[in-house]
Amino acid sequence: MAVTSSPAIAGRPGLVSLVFQRKSLLIGLVVLGAITVFAVLAPLIAPYAPNRLSVVNRLQPPSGRWWFGTDEFGRDIFSRTIYAGQLSLLVGAAATLLAAAIGITLGLVAGFFRKADGIVARIIDAMMAFPDILLAISLVAALGPSLATVIVALGIVYAPRLARIVRASTLIIRELPYIEAARALGVPTWRIMLRHVLRNLVSPILVQATFIFAYAMLAEASLSFLGVGVSPEVPTWGTMIAAGRQYVGSADWMTLFPGIAIVLAVLSLQLVGDGLRDLLDPRLRKDL
Amino acid sequence: MVITASSGVGTGAALALPPHVQLKVEDLQTYFIQGASTVKSVDGVSFSLSRGQTLAVVGESGSGKSVTSLTIMRLLAHPGRIVGGRVLYRLRGGDVVDLAQLPEKRMRAIRGREIAMIFQEPMTSLNPLFTVGDQIMEMILLHESVSRDEARVRAKRMLELVEIPAPERRLDQYPHEMSGGMRQRVMIALALSCNPSLLIADEPTTALDVTIQAQILDLLRRLQKEIGMSILFITHNLGVVAEIAHEVVVMYAGRVVEQGLVLNVFERPRHPYTRGLLACIPDVRRDRTEGGGRRLLNAIPGNVPSALDLPTGCAFAPRCPLVVDRCRELPPLIPVSEDHLSRCWRYDDL
Amino acid sequence: MTRYVIRRFLGMIAVMFTVVTIVFVIVRVAPGDPAAVMLGPDATAADIATLREKLGLDRPLILQYLYFLGQLLRGDLGQSIFLNMPVLSALAERAEPTFFLTLFSILIASAIALPVGILAAYKRGSLFDQVATTLAMLAASIPSFWLGLIFIQVFAVRFSWFPVSGYGGPDASFIVRLSHLILPATTLGIVSSALITRFTRASMLDVLNDDYVRTARSKGMGEFQVVMKHAFKNALIPVLTVIGLTAALLVSGAVVTETVFSLPGVGNLVVSAVLRRDYPVIQGALLVIAALYVLINFVIDMLYLVVDPRVRY
């Protein structure tokens, strides 16, 4: 016997147990779930209305009455923080969906039509040359600032990342022998290819989309902080931190809590993205 | 070859080797221990290698032959470690040390200078970012206090020694500018640049095509005659063993199954595994003249068992044509004739 | 080698051209009349018409595009509407803090990321590796503006070690300016070290098992030398690429960080231009920054020539 004990050879483990085996994925999902629940149930959980002014109670430090303190208008920061989660999650999710729609379409077009490929590939490269925040604020400036604009801008900014993956995969699959054979026989191949490409791409798209979700939330916060995104009156984590900027050193809680909320949200998304990558395709691990 | 049982010499006593012996491995055990699972990659291997001689260790992948060589060099990757046994080695000054016990710092002075190694993949064993000259000079400068100019002269001489044409120009080339055979020559030049007493060659010809393979073997034989180093030759190819080695150790699943002089083992293999391996050898000489077609006659059915799932008793039993009930019990290494051991109950039926 | 340089150079030109076109499109897609947007709701029709003419907006789009290209070739980025100066001069005036901020950030990021990444890979699975990997992910999750505010809170307000904001005024000595740069550069450096750390670790993991590393060990070389000379030099090639990509991240970060610390840099200029709808400035800054990014990556392609002899072939 060369082996003192051998690992148990189990059957194909279920998805749930696979998730439980990955601690970081589990932590990410739990935190993300908690944030989502808080945001969705904000009207039930929040002790105060997010915009209820109370000038007498302005700039109160955290206490039993105001868990996260109050801001310069006496609004409850805890309530505003969980309401802000609604908008941050909404912007992140919508921008990710839009980026996926644009990116997958562009990638497929580039991969399927040789003639379009040169142009699309170059556009993808050029888009990646713009720093994400800079491109986003320029787009917002061009389109006029509003919630919808921020979503559109971020969707455009992050689309090339997905387009790149889809294009590369499509280019590989179109060279597969049976696709070539089908093409030689005159069978319309795009339908077969589409099915194959999409099936192969589910995992990498899902993983990349998770990261884009994270980046989009960070970018939205940055835009709101810079004052070029949604209106400063709307509570988002970015606008709350921007408002707290004047009170750094005197009312630190105004910046502290929304910041922690962003970090938790982005971190949990990254944990989920990492965990999904390991779970769905260990080969993807390398290209971070 | 003399095989002795591990003697009861205490660790405090001075170590000794018979004067003609360069390296003696005694009951070496190298395990890979990860959590609760243990893989016994090398499980009680013993052999000794005389000065100026060549010993071949033969086996399929997973037999433990490469782990044996890495153990001697103490280059085991985590989680591999030496669990038992001794690796007695005669230093240039005549002192004998146990490499298995030596502190890493002293081991470092031995690697490259006393024991050098060449590897299977000449394409990847040289660093792509440094010139060939730099890589040879680096070795010389590591172990000897000579100037860079002197080291360069020595490096050039080494390239001449391994029959590389235009050595001065080659010194300034990068590995990617050379063919596989040329790179293996560079590896040999590198390995021999500090005049080691022992060269460990881990499948040095496997990745090369047949003609180049023969050239490299010729070169190693010639260099051994000129320099007088011992060679520990690791291979899966018994055909190569016949060309270069004096003695042979056949390994299977971490254990020695047969060992002896090449002449004896080849003439009458006393283990069914060795017999199977011998039957697989394409006739090297005929191959060379007929254009090197590779054929596997009479290949042994089945695969090396997983190291995590070894059968009790003889590890070869599941694949063995001669298997009997008794094979459930592990045979010891049985002396079958002078200097010839076999780990098979039925050695006499072979 | 010459072919490699020419191919990369042509590639860079092609991407630059596309960048220029994209910038042109972005500024022209604005719904409604840019001139009207710029002048605000109180502008008269005559004012708008004048501005349209001044900006060339009354001409057909294709002519506008060609005119735009012609201007660029002459090095003319147009005139700022609010600053009363050419865009190029406005950018040049603001370039210094941004340049040093970016430079110091990348130095700080590399100083953190390279050793940590190398050691984490070398001690794969150890406590150090786990802590480093977790911290890297945390750093990538922190918004730079928030970290900047915390630094201001702690190091500028509470301890008064560094100035809170600004760049020390026009006559400030280099030392004073430097003191203004330390907090922003550290902020940005920490945030951008995350990606470099992860990449260095992955890249080192790849090469540490390579055959030539084993060869180096078999020579009797010490571990430090094996890792730094033989492994790291090979790992550096992909890491260089990431540092190039991080440049874009840094500029994004610089836009935000400059605002937090009120550094009078290009990022600050862009944000105020966006708030004032100063389109020529936005357009110029986008162009210059994207061009810089493309240029940095071209330089990195050229650095491969130095590091990797296989490319030289």
PDB file of C-alpha atoms in Angstrom, chain A residues 47 55 59 77 93 165 171 218 222 254 282:
ATOM      1  CA  PRO A  47     -36.201  53.880  10.611  1.00  0.00           C
ATOM      2  CA  VAL A  55     -32.490  70.847  11.117  1.00  0.00           C
ATOM      3  CA  LEU A  59     -24.706  66.507  12.156  1.00  0.00           C
ATOM      4  CA  ILE A  77     -27.578  58.368   7.355  1.00  0.00           C
ATOM      5  CA  ALA A  93     -27.287  45.846 -12.908  1.00  0.00           C
ATOM      6  CA  ILE A 165     -14.272  37.706 -25.164  1.00  0.00           C
ATOM      7  CA  LEU A 171     -13.326  33.236 -34.145  1.00  0.00           C
ATOM      8  CA  LEU A 218     -17.570  51.865  -8.367  1.00  0.00           C
ATOM      9  CA  SER A 222     -17.225  58.125  -8.664  1.00  0.00           C
ATOM     10  CA  MET A 254     -21.063  61.119   6.813  1.00  0.00           C
ATOM     11  CA  PRO A 282     -10.623  26.549 -13.679  1.00  0.00           C
TER      12      PRO A 282
END
